[in-house]
mmCIF file of C-alpha atoms in Angstrom:
data_model
loop_
_atom_site.group_PDB
_atom_site.id
_atom_site.type_symbol
_atom_site.label_atom_id
_atom_site.label_comp_id
_atom_site.label_asym_id
_atom_site.label_seq_id
_atom_site.Cartn_x
_atom_site.Cartn_y
_atom_site.Cartn_z
ATOM 1 C CA MET H 809 169.687 175.871 109.392
ATOM 2 C CA ALA H 810 172.160 176.035 106.492
ATOM 3 C CA HIS H 811 171.404 172.644 104.978
ATOM 4 C CA LEU H 812 169.110 169.748 105.762
ATOM 5 C CA PRO H 813 170.743 166.653 107.324
ATOM 6 C CA LEU H 814 171.610 164.357 104.415
ATOM 7 C CA ARG H 815 171.959 160.596 104.818
ATOM 8 C CA GLU H 816 175.048 159.562 102.849
ATOM 9 C CA PRO H 817 176.004 157.623 100.923
ATOM 10 C CA ASP H 818 172.738 157.156 99.072
ATOM 11 C CA GLU H 819 173.949 156.042 95.654
ATOM 12 C CA ASP H 820 170.409 155.540 94.368
ATOM 13 C CA LEU H 821 169.453 159.171 94.880
ATOM 14 C CA ILE H 822 172.182 161.732 95.596
ATOM 15 C CA PRO H 823 174.394 161.329 92.473
ATOM 16 C CA LEU H 824 171.273 161.203 90.287
ATOM 17 C CA LEU H 825 169.790 164.450 91.603
ATOM 18 C CA ARG H 826 173.163 166.198 91.410
ATOM 19 C CA LYS H 827 173.181 165.557 87.647
ATOM 20 C CA ALA H 828 169.494 166.353 87.038
ATOM 21 C CA SER H 829 168.307 169.475 85.244
ATOM 22 C CA SER H 830 166.902 172.421 87.164
ATOM 23 C CA GLU H 831 163.540 171.892 85.442
ATOM 24 C CA ASP H 832 163.270 168.277 86.597
ATOM 25 C CA LEU H 833 164.386 169.138 90.131
ATOM 26 C CA GLY H 834 161.858 171.967 90.193
ATOM 27 C CA ILE H 835 159.016 169.491 89.832
ATOM 28 C CA LEU H 836 160.308 167.589 92.887
ATOM 29 C CA VAL H 837 160.412 170.866 94.819
ATOM 30 C CA GLU H 838 156.806 171.605 93.911
ATOM 31 C CA TYR H 839 155.691 168.147 95.013
ATOM 32 C CA ILE H 840 157.416 168.695 98.348
ATOM 33 C CA HIS H 841 155.873 172.138 98.704
ATOM 34 C CA LYS H 842 152.372 170.836 98.308
ATOM 35 C CA ASP H 843 152.827 169.586 101.871
ATOM 36 C CA PHE H 844 152.755 172.083 104.745
ATOM 37 C CA ASN H 845 155.601 170.545 106.771
ATOM 38 C CA GLN H 846 158.439 170.950 104.284
ATOM 39 C CA ASP H 847 161.822 172.080 105.644
ATOM 40 C CA LEU H 848 163.229 173.556 102.430
ATOM 41 C CA ASN H 849 162.027 176.965 103.607
ATOM 42 C CA ASP H 850 164.878 176.859 106.141
ATOM 43 C CA VAL H 851 167.550 176.409 103.450
ATOM 44 C CA PRO H 852 169.213 179.716 102.427
ATOM 45 C CA ASP H 853 169.945 178.484 98.891
ATOM 46 C CA PHE H 854 166.277 177.641 98.446
ATOM 47 C CA LYS H 855 165.261 181.146 99.512
ATOM 48 C CA LEU H 856 167.907 182.711 97.277
ATOM 49 C CA HIS H 857 166.843 180.833 94.164
ATOM 50 C CA ASN H 858 163.121 180.947 94.892
ATOM 51 C CA PRO H 859 162.417 184.568 95.837
ATOM 52 C CA ARG H 860 158.687 184.068 95.271
ATOM 53 C CA ALA H 861 158.492 180.618 96.830
ATOM 54 C CA GLY H 862 154.779 180.838 97.544
ATOM 55 C CA GLU H 863 153.875 181.640 93.948
ATOM 56 C CA LYS H 864 156.180 180.199 91.302
ATOM 57 C CA ILE H 865 158.779 178.064 93.009
ATOM 58 C CA TYR H 866 159.968 176.518 89.759
ATOM 59 C CA GLU H 867 161.654 179.700 88.576
ATOM 60 C CA GLY H 868 164.926 179.287 90.512
ATOM 61 C CA ASP H 869 168.034 177.220 89.757
ATOM 62 C CA HIS H 870 167.266 174.146 91.821
ATOM 63 C CA ARG H 871 170.595 172.479 91.039
ATOM 64 C CA ILE H 872 172.279 174.692 93.633
ATOM 65 C CA TYR H 873 170.568 172.897 96.507
ATOM 66 C CA ALA H 874 170.089 169.416 94.979
ATOM 67 C CA ASP H 875 171.424 167.773 98.163
ATOM 68 C CA ASP H 876 168.741 169.488 100.235
ATOM 69 C CA ILE H 877 166.057 168.185 97.876
ATOM 70 C CA ALA H 878 167.507 164.688 98.326
ATOM 71 C CA ALA H 879 167.535 165.135 102.107
ATOM 72 C CA GLU H 880 163.906 166.256 102.118
ATOM 73 C CA ILE H 881 162.852 163.150 100.178
ATOM 74 C CA GLN H 882 164.807 160.953 102.598
ATOM 75 C CA ARG H 883 163.106 162.644 105.539
ATOM 76 C CA TYR H 884 159.640 161.976 104.125
ATOM 77 C CA GLY H 885 160.569 158.292 104.062
ATOM 78 C CA GLY H 886 160.892 158.180 107.867
ATOM 79 C CA ASN H 887 158.406 159.536 110.364
ATOM 80 C CA SER H 888 159.463 162.489 112.506
ATOM 81 C CA PHE H 889 159.855 160.426 115.684
ATOM 82 C CA SER H 890 162.281 158.018 114.003
ATOM 83 C CA ASN H 891 164.135 160.883 112.316
ATOM 84 C CA ALA H 892 164.765 162.466 115.704
ATOM 85 C CA PHE H 893 166.791 159.402 116.673
ATOM 86 C CA ARG H 894 168.696 159.548 113.391
ATOM 87 C CA GLY H 895 169.994 163.037 114.079
ATOM 88 C CA GLY H 896 167.265 164.518 111.895
ATOM 89 C CA LYS H 897 168.276 162.401 108.912
ATOM 90 C CA GLY H 898 165.777 160.433 106.900
ATOM 91 C CA VAL H 899 166.100 156.978 105.381
ATOM 92 C CA PRO H 900 167.953 155.850 102.232
ATOM 93 C CA TYR H 901 165.986 156.265 99.024
ATOM 94 C CA ILE H 902 165.667 152.488 98.533
ATOM 95 C CA GLU H 903 163.612 152.375 101.762
ATOM 96 C CA VAL H 904 161.383 155.200 100.524
ATOM 97 C CA LEU H 905 160.975 153.276 97.282
ATOM 98 C CA ARG H 906 160.073 150.005 98.982
ATOM 99 C CA ASP H 907 157.565 151.794 101.193
ATOM 100 C CA VAL H 908 155.867 153.328 98.149
ATOM 101 C CA ALA H 909 155.851 149.955 96.377
ATOM 102 C CA ASP H 910 154.271 148.307 99.407
ATOM 103 C CA SER H 911 151.602 151.007 99.639
ATOM 104 C CA LEU H 912 150.667 150.406 95.983
ATOM 105 C CA LYS H 913 150.789 146.606 96.408
ATOM 106 C CA VAL H 914 153.604 146.289 93.874
ATOM 107 C CA ASN H 915 155.418 142.959 93.693
ATOM 108 C CA TYR H 916 159.207 143.170 93.919
ATOM 109 C CA SER H 917 162.108 141.195 95.294
ATOM 110 C CA GLU H 918 164.014 142.347 98.362
ATOM 111 C CA ASN H 919 167.127 142.098 96.181
ATOM 112 C CA SER H 920 165.688 144.333 93.454
ATOM 113 C CA ASP H 921 167.627 147.518 92.736
ATOM 114 C CA ALA H 922 166.071 150.989 92.692
ATOM 115 C CA ALA H 923 165.575 151.114 88.917
ATOM 116 C CA THR H 924 163.741 147.771 88.921
ATOM 117 C CA ILE H 925 161.368 148.773 91.727
ATOM 118 C CA GLU H 926 160.709 152.120 90.027
ATOM 119 C CA SER H 927 159.826 150.253 86.829
ATOM 120 C CA GLN H 928 157.404 148.001 88.710
ATOM 121 C CA ILE H 929 155.716 151.056 90.252
ATOM 122 C CA GLN H 930 155.354 152.638 86.817
ATOM 123 C CA LEU H 931 153.864 149.431 85.439
ATOM 124 C CA LYS H 932 151.321 149.398 88.279
ATOM 125 C CA VAL H 933 150.218 152.942 87.413
ATOM 126 C CA LEU H 934 150.091 152.049 83.711
ATOM 127 C CA GLU H 935 148.026 148.948 84.478
ATOM 128 C CA LYS H 936 145.494 151.077 86.346
ATOM 129 C CA ALA H 937 145.361 153.569 83.465
ATOM 130 C CA TYR H 938 144.891 150.767 80.930
ATOM 131 C CA GLU H 939 141.625 149.792 82.612
ATOM 132 C CA LYS H 940 140.071 153.121 81.585
ATOM 133 C CA MET H 941 141.316 153.167 77.982
ATOM 134 C CA ASP H 942 139.141 152.296 75.031
ATOM 135 C CA ASP H 943 140.356 149.748 72.460
ATOM 136 C CA LYS H 944 141.911 152.408 70.242
ATOM 137 C CA GLU H 945 143.848 153.956 73.123
ATOM 138 C CA LYS H 946 145.016 150.526 74.265
ATOM 139 C CA SER H 947 146.293 149.737 70.785
ATOM 140 C CA GLU H 948 148.032 153.114 70.472
ATOM 141 C CA LEU H 949 149.661 152.772 73.896
ATOM 142 C CA LEU H 950 151.063 149.335 73.149
ATOM 143 C CA THR H 951 152.274 150.446 69.720
ATOM 144 C CA ASN H 952 153.824 153.569 71.238
ATOM 145 C CA LEU H 953 155.756 151.437 73.726
ATOM 146 C CA GLY H 954 156.877 148.985 71.040
ATOM 147 C CA VAL H 955 154.669 146.057 72.030
ATOM 148 C CA SER H 956 153.358 144.103 69.022
ATOM 149 C CA VAL H 957 149.582 144.443 68.799
ATOM 150 C CA THR H 958 147.271 141.722 67.498
ATOM 151 C CA ASN H 959 143.821 142.247 66.028
ATOM 152 C CA VAL H 960 142.266 141.451 69.383
ATOM 153 C CA ILE H 961 143.013 143.972 72.122
ATOM 154 C CA PRO H 962 143.343 142.155 75.457
ATOM 155 C CA ALA H 963 141.116 143.321 78.286
ATOM 156 C CA ALA H 964 144.066 143.425 80.655
ATOM 157 C CA LEU H 965 147.452 145.002 80.012
ATOM 158 C CA PRO H 966 149.779 142.294 78.614
ATOM 159 C CA MET H 967 152.302 142.784 81.399
ATOM 160 C CA ALA H 968 154.662 140.006 80.359
ATOM 161 C CA ALA H 969 155.020 141.375 76.814
ATOM 162 C CA LEU H 970 155.438 144.919 78.087
ATOM 163 C CA GLN H 971 158.051 143.925 80.672
ATOM 164 C CA THR H 972 160.016 142.025 78.033
ATOM 165 C CA THR H 973 159.905 145.012 75.669
ATOM 166 C CA ILE H 974 161.058 147.401 78.389
ATOM 167 C CA ARG H 975 163.909 145.114 79.435
ATOM 168 C CA MET H 976 165.109 144.908 75.831
ATOM 169 C CA SER H 977 164.543 148.549 74.929
ATOM 170 C CA GLY H 978 165.705 151.544 76.923
ATOM 171 C CA PHE H 979 163.604 153.573 74.490
ATOM 172 C CA ALA H 980 160.376 151.936 75.744
ATOM 173 C CA ALA H 981 161.451 152.385 79.373
ATOM 174 C CA TYR H 982 162.094 156.080 78.797
ATOM 175 C CA LYS H 983 158.753 156.606 77.068
ATOM 176 C CA MET H 984 156.857 154.841 79.836
ATOM 177 C CA ALA H 985 158.611 156.960 82.471
ATOM 178 C CA ALA H 986 157.910 160.165 80.512
ATOM 179 C CA ILE H 987 154.229 159.321 79.890
ATOM 180 C CA ILE H 988 153.569 158.702 83.586
ATOM 181 C CA ALA H 989 155.689 161.527 85.010
ATOM 182 C CA ASN H 990 154.184 164.029 82.567
ATOM 183 C CA ALA H 991 150.619 163.052 83.532
ATOM 184 C CA VAL H 992 151.356 163.239 87.271
ATOM 185 C CA ALA H 993 152.938 166.693 86.922
ATOM 186 C CA LYS H 994 149.953 168.009 84.964
ATOM 187 C CA ILE H 995 147.548 166.824 87.636
ATOM 188 C CA LEU H 996 149.468 167.963 90.706
ATOM 189 C CA ILE H 997 151.121 171.207 89.597
ATOM 190 C CA GLY H 998 149.223 172.089 86.425
ATOM 191 C CA ARG H 999 152.097 171.716 83.961
ATOM 192 C CA GLY H 1000 153.913 168.857 82.298
ATOM 193 C CA LEU H 1001 157.573 168.012 81.926
ATOM 194 C CA THR H 1002 160.032 170.098 79.938
ATOM 195 C CA LEU H 1003 160.951 167.515 77.322
ATOM 196 C CA ALA H 1004 163.683 167.782 74.696
ATOM 197 C CA THR H 1005 162.282 165.244 72.276
ATOM 198 C CA SER H 1006 160.642 164.874 68.887
ATOM 199 C CA ASN H 1007 157.164 166.272 68.211
ATOM 200 C CA MET H 1008 155.917 162.784 67.377
ATOM 201 C CA MET H 1009 156.982 161.403 70.723
ATOM 202 C CA MET H 1010 155.636 164.431 72.571
ATOM 203 C CA LYS H 1011 152.251 163.866 70.948
ATOM 204 C CA GLY H 1012 152.320 160.260 72.124
ATOM 205 C CA ILE H 1013 153.185 161.291 75.671
ATOM 206 C CA LYS H 1014 150.353 163.830 75.835
ATOM 207 C CA MET H 1015 147.878 161.372 74.335
ATOM 208 C CA PHE H 1016 147.776 159.207 77.457
ATOM 209 C CA ALA H 1017 147.686 161.986 80.047
ATOM 210 C CA GLY H 1018 143.939 161.490 80.617
ATOM 211 C CA PRO H 1019 143.889 157.759 81.435
ATOM 212 C CA VAL H 1020 147.092 158.004 83.499
ATOM 213 C CA GLY H 1021 145.576 160.974 85.298
ATOM 214 C CA TRP H 1022 142.545 158.889 86.200
ATOM 215 C CA ALA H 1023 144.833 156.166 87.573
ATOM 216 C CA ILE H 1024 146.738 158.655 89.733
ATOM 217 C CA THR H 1025 143.490 160.130 91.073
ATOM 218 C CA ALA H 1026 142.306 156.632 92.009
ATOM 219 C CA ILE H 1027 145.620 155.956 93.732
ATOM 220 C CA TRP H 1028 145.353 159.184 95.743
ATOM 221 C CA THR H 1029 141.981 158.015 97.097
ATOM 222 C CA LEU H 1030 143.645 154.932 98.542
ATOM 223 C CA VAL H 1031 146.779 156.761 99.641
ATOM 224 C CA ASP H 1032 144.831 159.329 101.649
ATOM 225 C CA LEU H 1033 143.688 156.496 103.866
ATOM 226 C CA ALA H 1034 147.251 155.290 104.407
ATOM 227 C CA GLY H 1035 149.009 158.544 105.300
ATOM 228 C CA PRO H 1036 149.647 162.056 103.957
ATOM 229 C CA ALA H 1037 153.377 161.485 103.390
ATOM 230 C CA TYR H 1038 152.525 159.284 100.402
ATOM 231 C CA ARG H 1039 151.146 162.344 98.607
ATOM 232 C CA VAL H 1040 154.772 163.516 98.534
ATOM 233 C CA THR H 1041 156.719 160.280 98.212
ATOM 234 C CA ILE H 1042 154.643 158.697 95.421
ATOM 235 C CA PRO H 1043 154.916 161.608 92.941
ATOM 236 C CA CYS H 1044 158.564 162.137 93.916
ATOM 237 C CA VAL H 1045 159.351 158.486 93.179
ATOM 238 C CA ILE H 1046 157.604 158.762 89.798
ATOM 239 C CA GLN H 1047 159.596 161.902 88.945
ATOM 240 C CA ILE H 1048 162.893 160.360 90.114
ATOM 241 C CA ALA H 1049 162.170 157.293 87.965
ATOM 242 C CA TYR H 1050 161.813 159.628 84.976
ATOM 243 C CA ILE H 1051 165.038 161.476 85.879
ATOM 244 C CA ARG H 1052 166.869 158.133 86.055
ATOM 245 C CA GLN H 1053 165.577 157.043 82.639
ATOM 246 C CA HIS H 1054 166.418 160.437 81.153
ATOM 247 C CA ALA H 1055 169.986 160.156 82.457
ATOM 248 C CA GLN H 1056 170.353 156.758 80.779
ATOM 249 C CA THR H 1057 168.961 157.864 77.438
ATOM 250 C CA HIS H 1058 170.964 159.194 74.499
ATOM 251 C CA PHE H 1059 169.122 161.836 72.476
ATOM 252 C CA CYS H 1060 169.764 162.185 68.760
ATOM 253 C CA PRO H 1061 171.397 165.543 67.910
ATOM 254 C CA LYS H 1062 169.355 165.758 64.696
ATOM 255 C CA CYS H 1063 165.785 164.662 65.502
ATOM 256 C CA GLU H 1064 166.012 164.628 69.342
ATOM 257 C CA SER H 1065 164.563 161.116 69.523
ATOM 258 C CA PRO H 1066 165.673 159.091 72.558
ATOM 259 C CA ASN H 1067 168.017 156.141 72.072
ATOM 260 C CA THR H 1068 169.818 153.763 74.411
ATOM 261 C CA GLU H 1069 173.298 154.710 75.654
ATOM 262 C CA THR H 1070 174.883 151.953 73.544
ATOM 263 C CA ALA H 1071 173.078 152.820 70.283
ATOM 264 C CA LYS H 1072 175.416 153.641 67.378
ATOM 265 C CA PHE H 1073 172.719 155.061 65.121
ATOM 266 C CA CYS H 1074 169.444 156.850 65.877
ATOM 267 C CA GLN H 1075 166.591 154.370 65.583
ATOM 268 C CA SER H 1076 164.315 157.128 64.235
ATOM 269 C CA CYS H 1077 166.400 158.931 61.592
ATOM 270 C CA GLY H 1078 169.572 156.847 61.272
ATOM 271 C CA THR H 1079 171.971 159.628 62.308
ATOM 272 C CA SER H 1080 175.293 158.367 63.665
ATOM 273 C CA LEU H 1081 175.460 158.738 67.441
ATOM 274 C CA GLN H 1082 179.051 157.661 67.927
ATOM 275 C CA SER H 1083 180.520 161.144 67.652
ATOM 276 C CA GLU H 1084 177.928 162.373 70.173
ATOM 277 C CA ALA H 1085 178.548 159.666 72.747
#
């Protein structure tokens, strides 16, 4: 088998993975390889760029076979019986996403786009993590994400305020995606994301790895009852959500802080971003 059957067009997934870094794709590959039924082993490009696939599969250049990674994720979204009638092809990413959202009891509209559903999934994970934080951690999390904090820390995550902040700030959306994806990677594959960002932000991302890790562990307990495919699709969706936010974020050439694509000056150090756009 030269390549896995790819369902095209899948505008929510294929163009995004084709532009992703090898490091970020490598995490997807490791999530897939935690399952015993993966088909990437049949792809020559995978073998070529992962000569020690059973040991350190993140060492290769995963960009070479990005379409096969996309196809594998699509295939996990449909069961094998259904895939047989699709010519071996899986389902569009939006269907994978909706299935994951349903399994986590995430509220979303049928008209919601992929980015919106991904954000709702991230908020669900963050809400679960918030339950295990102490008052200091809650305050630091909200401050880190740009939500104004009062003297009284609410028992429950102020979802409305957080959603408003994220809608208005691509910076907050990126940080939320990075915090969650980093924690999931540390739990499942023993290493975090490769982040090109400021030391201050990196410290903030690492700070919440524990509570987010607890939330993911709790989710796995429920997911195991629903079906093993979710142990692949849920972390993949979380990583893809991070890749999407990373692609939409403009990093300052001086301090490496993330900014929105439309920002003219870095919100951290004031450096002009227009010449870098």
